[in-house]
XYZ file of C-alpha atoms in Angstrom:
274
model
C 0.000 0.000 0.000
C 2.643 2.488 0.964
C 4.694 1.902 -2.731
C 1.130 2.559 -4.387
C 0.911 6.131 -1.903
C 4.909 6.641 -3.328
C 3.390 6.471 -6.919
C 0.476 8.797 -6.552
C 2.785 11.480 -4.542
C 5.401 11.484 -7.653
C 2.802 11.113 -10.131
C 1.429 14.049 -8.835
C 5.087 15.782 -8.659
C 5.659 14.992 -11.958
C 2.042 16.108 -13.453
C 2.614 19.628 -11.753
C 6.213 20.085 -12.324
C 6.321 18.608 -15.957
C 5.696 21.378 -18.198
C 5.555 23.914 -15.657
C 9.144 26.163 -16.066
C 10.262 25.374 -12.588
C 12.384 21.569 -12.995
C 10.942 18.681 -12.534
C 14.192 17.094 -11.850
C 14.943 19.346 -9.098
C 11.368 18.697 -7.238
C 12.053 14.952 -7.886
C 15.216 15.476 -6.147
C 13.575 16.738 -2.831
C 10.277 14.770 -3.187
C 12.077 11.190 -3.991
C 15.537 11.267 -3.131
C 15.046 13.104 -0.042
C 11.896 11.548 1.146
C 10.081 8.853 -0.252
C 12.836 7.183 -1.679
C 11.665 5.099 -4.304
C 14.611 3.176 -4.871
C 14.309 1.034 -1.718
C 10.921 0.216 -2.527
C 11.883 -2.467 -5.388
C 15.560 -1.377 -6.915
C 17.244 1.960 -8.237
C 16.374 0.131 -11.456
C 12.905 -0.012 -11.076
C 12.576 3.448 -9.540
C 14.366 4.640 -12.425
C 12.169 3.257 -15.114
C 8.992 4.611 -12.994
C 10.223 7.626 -13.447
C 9.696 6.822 -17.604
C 6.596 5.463 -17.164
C 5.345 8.807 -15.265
C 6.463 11.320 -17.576
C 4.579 9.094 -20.414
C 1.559 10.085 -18.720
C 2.076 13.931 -18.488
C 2.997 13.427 -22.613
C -0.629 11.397 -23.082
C -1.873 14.948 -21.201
C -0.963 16.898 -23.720
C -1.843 14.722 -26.524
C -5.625 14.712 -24.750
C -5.529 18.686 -24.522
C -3.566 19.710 -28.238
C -5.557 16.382 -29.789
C -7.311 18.352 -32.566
C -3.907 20.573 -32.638
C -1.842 17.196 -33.600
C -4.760 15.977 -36.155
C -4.477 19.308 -38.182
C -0.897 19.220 -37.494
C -0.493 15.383 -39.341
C -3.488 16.361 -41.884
C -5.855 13.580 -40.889
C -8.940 16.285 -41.122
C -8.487 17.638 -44.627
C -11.713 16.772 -45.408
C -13.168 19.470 -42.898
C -14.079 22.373 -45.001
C -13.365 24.722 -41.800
C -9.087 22.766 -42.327
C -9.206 24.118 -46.128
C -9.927 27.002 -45.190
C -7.523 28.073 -42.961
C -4.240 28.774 -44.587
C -2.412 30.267 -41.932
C -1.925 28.138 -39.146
C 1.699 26.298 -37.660
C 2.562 23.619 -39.685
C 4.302 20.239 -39.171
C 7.989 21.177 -40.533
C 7.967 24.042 -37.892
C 7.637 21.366 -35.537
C 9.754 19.203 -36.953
C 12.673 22.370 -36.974
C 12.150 23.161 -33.488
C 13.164 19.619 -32.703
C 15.775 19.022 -34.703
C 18.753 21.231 -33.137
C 18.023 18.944 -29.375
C 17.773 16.091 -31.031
C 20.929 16.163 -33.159
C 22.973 17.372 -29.589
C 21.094 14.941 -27.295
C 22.199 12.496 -29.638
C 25.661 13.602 -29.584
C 25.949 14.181 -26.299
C 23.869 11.834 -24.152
C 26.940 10.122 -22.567
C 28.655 13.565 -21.555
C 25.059 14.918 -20.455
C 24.967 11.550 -18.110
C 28.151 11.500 -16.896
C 28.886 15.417 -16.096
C 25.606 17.110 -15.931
C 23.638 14.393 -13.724
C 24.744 15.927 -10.158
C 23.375 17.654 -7.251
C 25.749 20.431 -8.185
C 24.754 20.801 -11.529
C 20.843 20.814 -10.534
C 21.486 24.138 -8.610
C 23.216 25.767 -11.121
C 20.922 24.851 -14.087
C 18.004 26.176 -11.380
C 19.898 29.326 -10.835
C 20.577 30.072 -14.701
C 16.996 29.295 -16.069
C 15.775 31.662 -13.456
C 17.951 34.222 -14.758
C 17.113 33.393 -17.821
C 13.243 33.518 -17.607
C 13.370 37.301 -15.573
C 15.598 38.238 -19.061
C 12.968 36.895 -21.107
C 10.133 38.963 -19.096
C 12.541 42.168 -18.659
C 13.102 42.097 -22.503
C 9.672 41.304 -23.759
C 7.535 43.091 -26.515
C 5.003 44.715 -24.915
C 3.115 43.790 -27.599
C 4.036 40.308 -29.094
C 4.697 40.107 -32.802
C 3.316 36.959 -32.632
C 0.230 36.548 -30.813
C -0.732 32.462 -31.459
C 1.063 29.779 -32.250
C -0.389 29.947 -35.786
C 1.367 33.108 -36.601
C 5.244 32.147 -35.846
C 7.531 31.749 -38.424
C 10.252 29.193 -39.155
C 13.274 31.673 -37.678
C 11.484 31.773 -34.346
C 11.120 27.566 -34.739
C 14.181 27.322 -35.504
C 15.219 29.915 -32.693
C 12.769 27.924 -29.559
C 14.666 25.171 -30.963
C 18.352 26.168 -30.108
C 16.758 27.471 -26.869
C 15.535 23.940 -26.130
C 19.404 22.616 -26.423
C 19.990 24.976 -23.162
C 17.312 21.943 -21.517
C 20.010 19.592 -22.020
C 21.244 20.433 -18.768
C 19.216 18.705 -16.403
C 17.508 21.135 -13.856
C 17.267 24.274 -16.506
C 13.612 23.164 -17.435
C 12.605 22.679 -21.300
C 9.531 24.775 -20.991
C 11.572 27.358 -18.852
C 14.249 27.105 -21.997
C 11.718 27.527 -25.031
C 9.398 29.798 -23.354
C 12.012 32.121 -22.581
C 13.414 31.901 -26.357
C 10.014 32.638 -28.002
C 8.951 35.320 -25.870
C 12.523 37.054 -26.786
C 12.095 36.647 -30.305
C 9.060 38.315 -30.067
C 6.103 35.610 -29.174
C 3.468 36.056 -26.508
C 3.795 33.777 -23.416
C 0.957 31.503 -24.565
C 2.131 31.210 -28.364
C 5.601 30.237 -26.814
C 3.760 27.853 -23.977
C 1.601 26.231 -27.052
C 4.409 25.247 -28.944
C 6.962 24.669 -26.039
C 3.836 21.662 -25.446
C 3.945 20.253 -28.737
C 7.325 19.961 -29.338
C 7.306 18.183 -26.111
C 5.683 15.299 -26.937
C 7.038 13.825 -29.907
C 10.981 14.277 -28.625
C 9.998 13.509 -24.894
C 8.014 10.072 -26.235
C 10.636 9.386 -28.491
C 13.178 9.509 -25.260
C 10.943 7.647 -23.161
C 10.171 5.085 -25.701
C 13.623 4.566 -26.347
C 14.367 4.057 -22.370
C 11.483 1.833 -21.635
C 12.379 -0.382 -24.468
C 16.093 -1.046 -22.521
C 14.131 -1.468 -19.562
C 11.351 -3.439 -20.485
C 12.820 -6.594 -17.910
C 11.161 -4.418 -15.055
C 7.949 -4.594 -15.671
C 7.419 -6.990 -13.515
C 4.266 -8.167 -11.866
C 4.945 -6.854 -8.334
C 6.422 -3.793 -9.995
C 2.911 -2.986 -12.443
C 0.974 -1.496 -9.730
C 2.822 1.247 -8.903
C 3.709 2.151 -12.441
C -0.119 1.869 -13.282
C -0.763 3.704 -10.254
C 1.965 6.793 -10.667
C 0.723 6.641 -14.685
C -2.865 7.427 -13.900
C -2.195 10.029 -11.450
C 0.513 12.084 -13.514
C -1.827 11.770 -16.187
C -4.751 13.241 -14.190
C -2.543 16.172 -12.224
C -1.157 17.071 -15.975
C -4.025 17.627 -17.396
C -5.662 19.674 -15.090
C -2.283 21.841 -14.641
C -1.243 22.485 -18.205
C -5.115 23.688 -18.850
C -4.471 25.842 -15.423
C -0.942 26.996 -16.681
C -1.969 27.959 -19.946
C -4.873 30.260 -18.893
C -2.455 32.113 -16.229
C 0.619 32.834 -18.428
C 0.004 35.447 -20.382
C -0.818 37.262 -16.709
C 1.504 36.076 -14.448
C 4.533 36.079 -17.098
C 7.585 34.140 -15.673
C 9.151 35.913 -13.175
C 6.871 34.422 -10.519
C 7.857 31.067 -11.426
C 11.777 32.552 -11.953
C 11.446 33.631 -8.013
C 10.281 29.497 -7.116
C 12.964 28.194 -8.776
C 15.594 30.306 -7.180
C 13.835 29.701 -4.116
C 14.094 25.796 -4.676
C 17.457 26.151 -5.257
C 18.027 27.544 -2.162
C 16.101 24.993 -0.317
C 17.899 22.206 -1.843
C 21.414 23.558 -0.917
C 19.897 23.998 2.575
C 18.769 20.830 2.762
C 21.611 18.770 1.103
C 24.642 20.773 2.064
């Protein structure tokens, strides 16, 4: 009973923390590491592949909320007079753009990335920089955004999100943190950068997770299922209802706020570990 209360708690850590700008790694650092400790529950292996299992279910979040987004997107609705009609709207090979650049370096770099930027250390520092990065992005944005919707950006800012997404490399910097930042300083509103931040997510974030689950397939084990079923379903549930939530606050709130928690988190984490 107590590993299916673990899974619900980081579900819920990971639904909230996700595709918010504030690190997921760095709550999962305090939440599991600190406290529940999900590694002593079955293995480190087993906790670690939970971990791929729960971030699946914030990605089938935002598949559920951008759904008709991702039809248009793959053309599966030309049929629909109202698709033919609409000429100007963000199309696939922006996506695909956007994703390239973190693709081609997480590629290139996954063993470095592993090896140097996995630490405590480097956590605090990535926590620090997006923070400092995010009050730029607010301190330098167009009062009035060139780019209202998602629909209206062009390939240089696709291209641009993209190179900001490499900067999420670092574990702790936050990818949403990373891209919103970059569109909003090449001239995008905070919701046209939070819209496309999402669906970039989920095709290079399920093609990660895919790829891990498939090396760890061995742990899906029988005792194991529950609490993956049980930390699925409730990052699922917690994502949906806080992307919809995030999305109708951040073109108010802006970033800062969230720029404030992280440094805040960072300091709470030192605190707590040093």
């Amino acid at each position: 009973m107590w590993g299916i209360i673990v899974a619900i708690i980081l579900g819920i850590v990971e639904g909230l923390t996700e595709f918010a700008p504030v690190s997921s790694t760095g709550h999962m650092i305090i939440v599991d590491d600190l406290w529940l400790n999900s590694k002593e529950l079955f293995s480190p292996e087993v906790a670690n592949t939970f971990k791929i299992v729960i971030q699946l279910g914030s990605i089938l979040a935002v598949v559920v909320l951008f759904r008709n987004r991702f039809i248009n997107l793959l053309g599966l609705n030309r049929k629909n007079e109202k698709y033919e009609q609409v000429t100007n709207r963000l199309k696939l090979s922006q996506v695909i753009v956007g994703l390239l650049p973190a693709a081609v370096l997480g590629f290139l770099f996954e063993d470095f990335i592993d090896k140097h930027l996995f630490s405590l250390n480097t956590v605090l520092v990535s926590l620090i920089a997006g923070a400092i990065l995010m009050i730029i992005a607010d301190r330098f944005a167009s009062r009035i955004p060139k780019t209202e919707t998602v629909d209206q950006m062009t390939y240089r800012q696709a291209i641009g999100v993209g190179l900001f997404q490499c900067i999420a490399l670092w574990p702790g910097f936050s990818r949403s943190g990373a891209t919103i930042s970059g569109g909003v300083l090449l001239g995008m509103s905070h919701r046209a950068a939070s819209d496309f931040t999402f669906i970039m997510a989920v095709p290079i974030m399920a093609g990660a997770s895919g790829l891990s689950l498939i090396k760890n397939w061995q742990y899906f084990t029988i005792d194991a299922l529950p609490f993956f079923i049980a930390g699925f379903i409730s990052a699922f549930i917690v994502a949906l209802v806080s992307i919809r939530f995030f999305l109708k606050l951040i073109n108010r709130i802006k970033l800062v706020p969230f720029a404030i928690y992280r440094i805040v988190l960072a300091v709470a984490i030192y605190l707590v570990f040093f």
